[in-house]
């Protein structure tokens, strides 16, 4: 499976982040063929798809037995790493989690040498990496400093002892410390870096004095002026240093990729076409009432526009906005006299007028 194939598989679940997916696809391909690869740092606000990318990679690797040796994946929150690092346990816990995951995937009786191979070629996702910054405001973040140093040690070490679970002669579980070369582990870290956008925006626009504007047409036909600024086009390593990520820590990432804010078109696709999309789930719910739920295209884009107004929530805002539109009808579809007779029997149609009414448009 070459990078374009990996990309197409991941793209089925991840919308609007093609550039990031290409970087992830290349890194994943190199990892799967045993080629030395660099780690990836993903930066993106809530709802842009960081967790979805992680899940898509996990799902891809789980589908093919050929990936068994290189497909052991663990996800760890950086806050946990900070806590473990403060107690001197971070490296061992991460590697032991890989060992336990390998045995969970392939059976607890798998030979130790196979466990070692799975750990040595595993993938570690570190979520909320921005939470281990070295300072918060003007105050040093001691746990963050320790966590960065400990994770750096794990990422650049060659051999570490790992406790591998094995059964003794009596059939009881025990742990045997086994040396493992960790240079083949792929690390993918991700974080929202909430204050970084404002930090970069202020630097580029001289404190907001010269922001880039453009006129945008909304779903309801109105025109409004919006600031057009993609942080990824302007991000420099010095911005991450100032944010609190140590230079030597960042040096362990070959790629720093920024997930873009999702467009209204992206949000509409996420709303109706991806696995676990909100619209099909809602339609299935209303079918229990014997009602077909129809949402018109202009209403879809209006809902997406409203969700997109909160760019810090991204796709996660869709659920909140859509709930405001259909919440009353989920309780009682006939309560407002909106049910009509259509080709599919009783129909509830959410059109632009109804969406604007519910969302205060």
XYZ file of C-alpha atoms in Angstrom:
361
model
C 0.000 0.000 0.000
C 1.706 3.164 -1.279
C 1.164 6.731 0.071
C -1.612 7.593 -2.456
C -3.547 4.482 -1.427
C -3.089 5.264 2.257
C -4.220 8.834 1.575
C -7.411 7.702 -0.163
C -8.249 5.338 2.694
C -7.718 8.013 5.340
C -9.632 10.599 3.294
C -12.772 8.479 3.536
C -12.976 9.437 7.209
C -11.142 12.769 7.368
C -12.604 15.794 5.566
C -10.854 19.009 4.570
C -7.312 18.141 5.675
C -5.723 16.809 2.480
C -2.338 18.454 3.036
C -1.993 16.977 6.519
C -3.173 13.565 5.307
C -0.465 13.520 2.621
C 2.217 14.096 5.254
C 0.702 11.428 7.495
C 0.433 9.000 4.551
C 4.117 9.366 3.661
C 5.211 8.983 7.290
C 2.974 5.945 7.722
C 4.246 4.339 4.507
C 7.869 4.805 5.565
C 7.025 3.327 8.946
C 5.292 0.283 7.450
C 8.225 -0.568 5.159
C 10.731 -0.156 7.987
C 12.292 2.975 6.485
C 13.575 5.594 8.905
C 10.848 8.179 9.255
C 10.396 11.427 11.093
C 7.783 12.096 13.721
C 4.829 14.416 13.076
C 3.430 17.282 15.134
C -0.149 18.235 14.217
C -1.512 21.636 15.242
C -5.218 22.311 14.933
C -8.141 23.701 16.877
C -10.865 21.610 18.420
C -13.014 19.901 15.800
C -10.552 20.185 12.906
C -9.902 16.440 12.785
C -6.843 15.563 14.892
C -8.542 12.745 16.787
C -10.332 11.632 13.620
C -6.971 11.252 11.872
C -5.685 9.141 14.759
C -8.754 6.908 14.628
C -8.524 6.611 10.848
C -4.907 5.431 11.088
C -5.874 2.895 13.762
C -8.748 1.614 11.620
C -6.521 1.337 8.538
C -3.852 -0.672 10.347
C -6.434 -2.966 11.921
C -7.764 -4.069 8.521
C -4.660 -5.818 7.180
C -2.772 -8.659 8.936
C 0.308 -7.661 6.922
C 0.598 -4.606 9.175
C 0.701 -6.713 12.360
C 4.329 -6.021 13.244
C 4.102 -2.299 12.480
C 0.512 -1.664 13.461
C 0.517 -1.654 17.262
C -0.932 1.724 18.228
C -1.433 3.417 21.589
C -2.967 6.798 22.346
C -1.764 8.711 25.388
C -2.819 12.096 26.735
C 0.054 14.499 27.342
C -1.392 15.404 30.753
C -0.858 11.773 31.772
C 2.692 11.944 30.449
C 3.328 15.034 32.572
C 2.066 13.216 35.661
C 4.136 10.112 34.889
C 7.214 12.203 34.131
C 6.971 13.925 37.510
C 7.270 10.432 39.032
C 9.988 9.244 36.660
C 7.801 6.618 34.983
C 6.928 8.030 31.586
C 9.203 6.051 29.261
C 8.540 2.659 30.816
C 4.764 3.171 30.906
C 4.546 4.174 27.223
C 6.533 1.144 26.095
C 4.664 -1.205 28.417
C 1.369 0.080 26.989
C 2.634 -0.866 23.531
C 3.508 -4.346 24.807
C 0.080 -4.831 26.382
C -1.645 -3.539 23.228
C 0.329 -5.968 21.065
C -0.700 -8.880 23.287
C -4.293 -7.677 23.290
C -4.301 -7.624 19.479
C -2.509 -10.905 18.852
C -3.183 -13.028 21.921
C -1.630 -13.111 25.360
C 0.403 -16.210 24.465
C 2.270 -14.538 21.590
C 6.032 -15.215 21.813
C 8.113 -12.594 23.597
C 10.226 -11.981 20.495
C 7.083 -11.003 18.568
C 5.992 -8.675 21.375
C 9.419 -7.049 21.208
C 9.077 -6.517 17.432
C 5.621 -4.960 17.837
C 6.861 -2.553 20.509
C 9.992 -1.659 18.530
C 7.850 -0.778 15.487
C 4.815 0.646 17.251
C 3.042 3.967 16.822
C 2.478 6.347 19.725
C -0.160 9.064 19.428
C 0.312 11.813 22.005
C -2.810 13.966 22.312
C -2.980 17.477 23.808
C 0.781 17.886 23.425
C 0.308 21.630 23.902
C -0.551 20.972 27.557
C 3.100 20.192 28.349
C 4.388 23.629 27.392
C 7.319 24.828 29.480
C 5.504 27.881 30.778
C 1.992 29.228 31.215
C 2.008 32.995 30.951
C 5.019 34.203 32.897
C 5.064 31.172 35.183
C 7.222 28.099 34.522
C 5.331 24.828 34.121
C 7.642 22.380 35.869
C 5.634 19.281 34.951
C 5.586 20.404 31.327
C 9.350 20.847 31.279
C 9.879 17.392 32.803
C 7.376 15.820 30.402
C 9.071 17.317 27.329
C 12.477 16.150 28.544
C 11.196 12.650 29.309
C 9.387 12.307 25.971
C 12.480 13.616 24.193
C 14.549 10.909 25.892
C 12.119 8.250 24.706
C 12.083 9.607 21.143
C 15.856 9.755 20.749
C 16.958 6.727 22.795
C 18.232 3.610 21.066
C 17.601 0.896 23.643
C 15.423 0.807 26.733
C 14.406 -1.940 29.097
C 10.710 -2.813 28.926
C 8.744 -5.051 31.260
C 7.215 -7.739 29.015
C 4.470 -9.900 30.591
C 5.322 -13.628 30.426
C 4.074 -16.772 32.134
C 6.433 -18.622 34.466
C 6.729 -22.401 34.744
C 3.654 -22.514 36.979
C 1.529 -20.559 34.510
C 1.563 -17.362 36.578
C 2.124 -13.978 34.971
C 5.339 -12.141 35.704
C 7.268 -9.304 34.067
C 10.654 -9.758 32.438
C 12.701 -6.671 31.600
C 13.695 -6.939 27.954
C 15.911 -4.517 25.979
C 14.102 -2.935 23.020
C 15.494 -0.661 20.310
C 12.973 2.214 20.179
C 14.336 3.986 17.107
C 11.644 2.412 14.930
C 8.704 3.843 16.899
C 6.665 6.503 15.086
C 5.430 9.364 17.247
C 2.499 11.493 16.117
C 1.717 14.320 18.517
C -1.252 16.671 18.308
C -2.600 19.680 20.134
C -4.965 22.622 19.785
C -2.381 25.245 20.837
C -5.277 27.591 21.604
C -3.271 30.767 22.230
C -0.891 30.185 19.324
C -3.324 31.515 16.691
C -3.600 34.883 18.457
C 0.150 34.946 19.020
C 0.941 34.415 15.325
C -1.889 36.714 14.197
C -0.565 39.555 16.354
C 2.960 39.076 15.035
C 1.915 39.031 11.376
C -0.655 41.858 11.573
C 1.344 44.042 13.943
C -1.006 43.621 16.840
C -4.131 43.349 14.683
C -3.637 46.717 12.992
C -3.474 45.317 9.450
C -5.706 42.214 9.296
C -6.453 40.562 5.919
C -10.145 40.917 4.999
C -12.384 39.455 2.307
C -16.102 39.590 1.469
C -17.909 36.300 2.059
C -21.334 35.262 0.742
C -23.440 33.516 3.400
C -26.040 30.764 2.861
C -28.887 33.203 3.519
C -27.680 35.479 0.701
C -26.091 38.111 2.914
C -22.551 39.410 2.455
C -20.206 39.953 5.348
C -16.592 40.930 5.789
C -14.415 38.246 7.385
C -10.794 38.119 8.435
C -8.966 35.599 6.249
C -5.979 34.210 8.104
C -4.582 30.694 8.036
C -2.082 30.225 10.833
C -0.289 27.455 8.950
C 0.722 29.868 6.180
C 2.493 32.086 8.694
C 3.709 29.744 11.450
C 7.413 29.769 12.292
C 9.365 27.582 14.692
C 10.090 30.677 16.761
C 6.343 30.933 17.456
C 6.381 27.440 18.951
C 9.478 28.244 20.989
C 7.716 31.312 22.382
C 4.643 29.185 23.113
C 6.723 26.943 25.355
C 7.948 24.046 23.216
C 11.689 23.471 23.680
C 13.852 23.710 20.520
C 15.474 20.322 21.161
C 12.020 18.781 21.603
C 10.676 20.251 18.356
C 13.803 19.048 16.561
C 12.553 15.472 16.989
C 9.619 16.208 14.656
C 10.437 16.152 10.958
C 7.029 17.587 10.062
C 5.000 20.275 11.805
C 1.615 20.386 10.067
C -1.247 22.773 10.685
C -4.817 21.614 10.205
C -6.907 24.242 8.439
C -10.195 25.600 9.712
C -13.032 23.728 8.040
C -15.090 25.464 5.346
C -18.883 25.394 5.144
C -18.583 22.818 2.351
C -16.368 20.635 4.570
C -18.859 20.889 7.421
C -21.768 19.939 5.143
C -19.853 16.836 4.023
C -19.080 15.923 7.636
C -22.721 16.556 8.501
C -24.154 14.117 5.979
C -21.570 11.874 4.288
C -18.897 10.563 6.679
C -19.217 7.515 8.957
C -21.304 8.452 12.020
C -22.546 11.618 10.269
C -25.216 13.527 12.198
C -27.850 13.666 9.452
C -28.185 9.905 8.782
C -28.257 9.250 12.528
C -31.038 11.830 12.962
C -32.951 10.371 10.012
C -32.718 6.914 11.554
C -34.091 8.332 14.815
C -37.107 9.936 13.123
C -37.801 6.707 11.233
C -38.705 5.211 14.625
C -41.592 7.708 14.644
C -42.498 6.784 11.069
C -41.278 10.203 9.919
C -38.806 10.932 7.112
C -36.459 13.820 7.996
C -35.461 15.970 5.033
C -32.975 18.845 5.287
C -32.762 21.070 2.205
C -29.388 22.060 0.768
C -29.757 25.734 1.675
C -30.632 24.753 5.240
C -27.595 22.458 5.371
C -25.290 25.301 4.369
C -26.957 27.705 6.783
C -26.442 25.243 9.644
C -22.824 24.775 8.514
C -22.312 28.558 8.382
C -23.615 28.890 11.927
C -21.377 26.068 13.139
C -18.417 27.624 11.350
C -18.878 30.912 13.197
C -17.254 29.195 16.170
C -13.986 28.311 14.458
C -12.499 27.084 17.729
C -14.999 24.191 17.814
C -14.993 23.232 14.141
C -17.024 20.132 13.344
C -17.946 19.708 17.005
C -20.161 22.785 16.752
C -22.392 21.008 14.217
C -24.060 18.852 16.850
C -24.877 21.816 19.072
C -26.255 23.907 16.195
C -28.278 21.065 14.670
C -29.751 20.205 18.070
C -31.161 23.722 18.304
C -32.940 23.155 14.989
C -34.459 19.722 15.585
C -34.562 19.466 19.385
C -38.277 20.300 19.620
C -39.137 17.727 16.955
C -37.042 14.999 18.545
C -39.349 15.321 21.550
C -42.548 15.385 19.465
C -42.321 15.575 15.639
C -45.964 16.679 15.358
C -45.792 19.407 18.019
C -45.467 22.390 15.654
C -47.556 21.215 12.726
C -44.549 20.850 10.421
C -45.302 17.289 9.288
C -46.460 17.050 5.666
C -47.358 14.179 3.368
C -44.690 13.349 0.815
C -43.499 10.479 -1.346
C -42.159 8.707 1.734
C -45.232 9.307 3.876
C -45.007 11.642 6.873
C -42.154 14.086 6.271
C -40.469 16.709 8.412
C -38.653 19.175 6.181
C -36.026 21.488 7.621
C -35.751 24.284 5.072
C -33.827 27.552 5.226
C -36.769 29.420 6.755
C -37.111 26.920 9.604
C -33.348 26.797 10.224
C -33.174 30.602 10.397
C -36.169 30.679 12.739
C -34.556 28.210 15.135
C -31.099 29.780 14.983
C -32.173 33.388 15.179
C -31.214 34.222 11.603
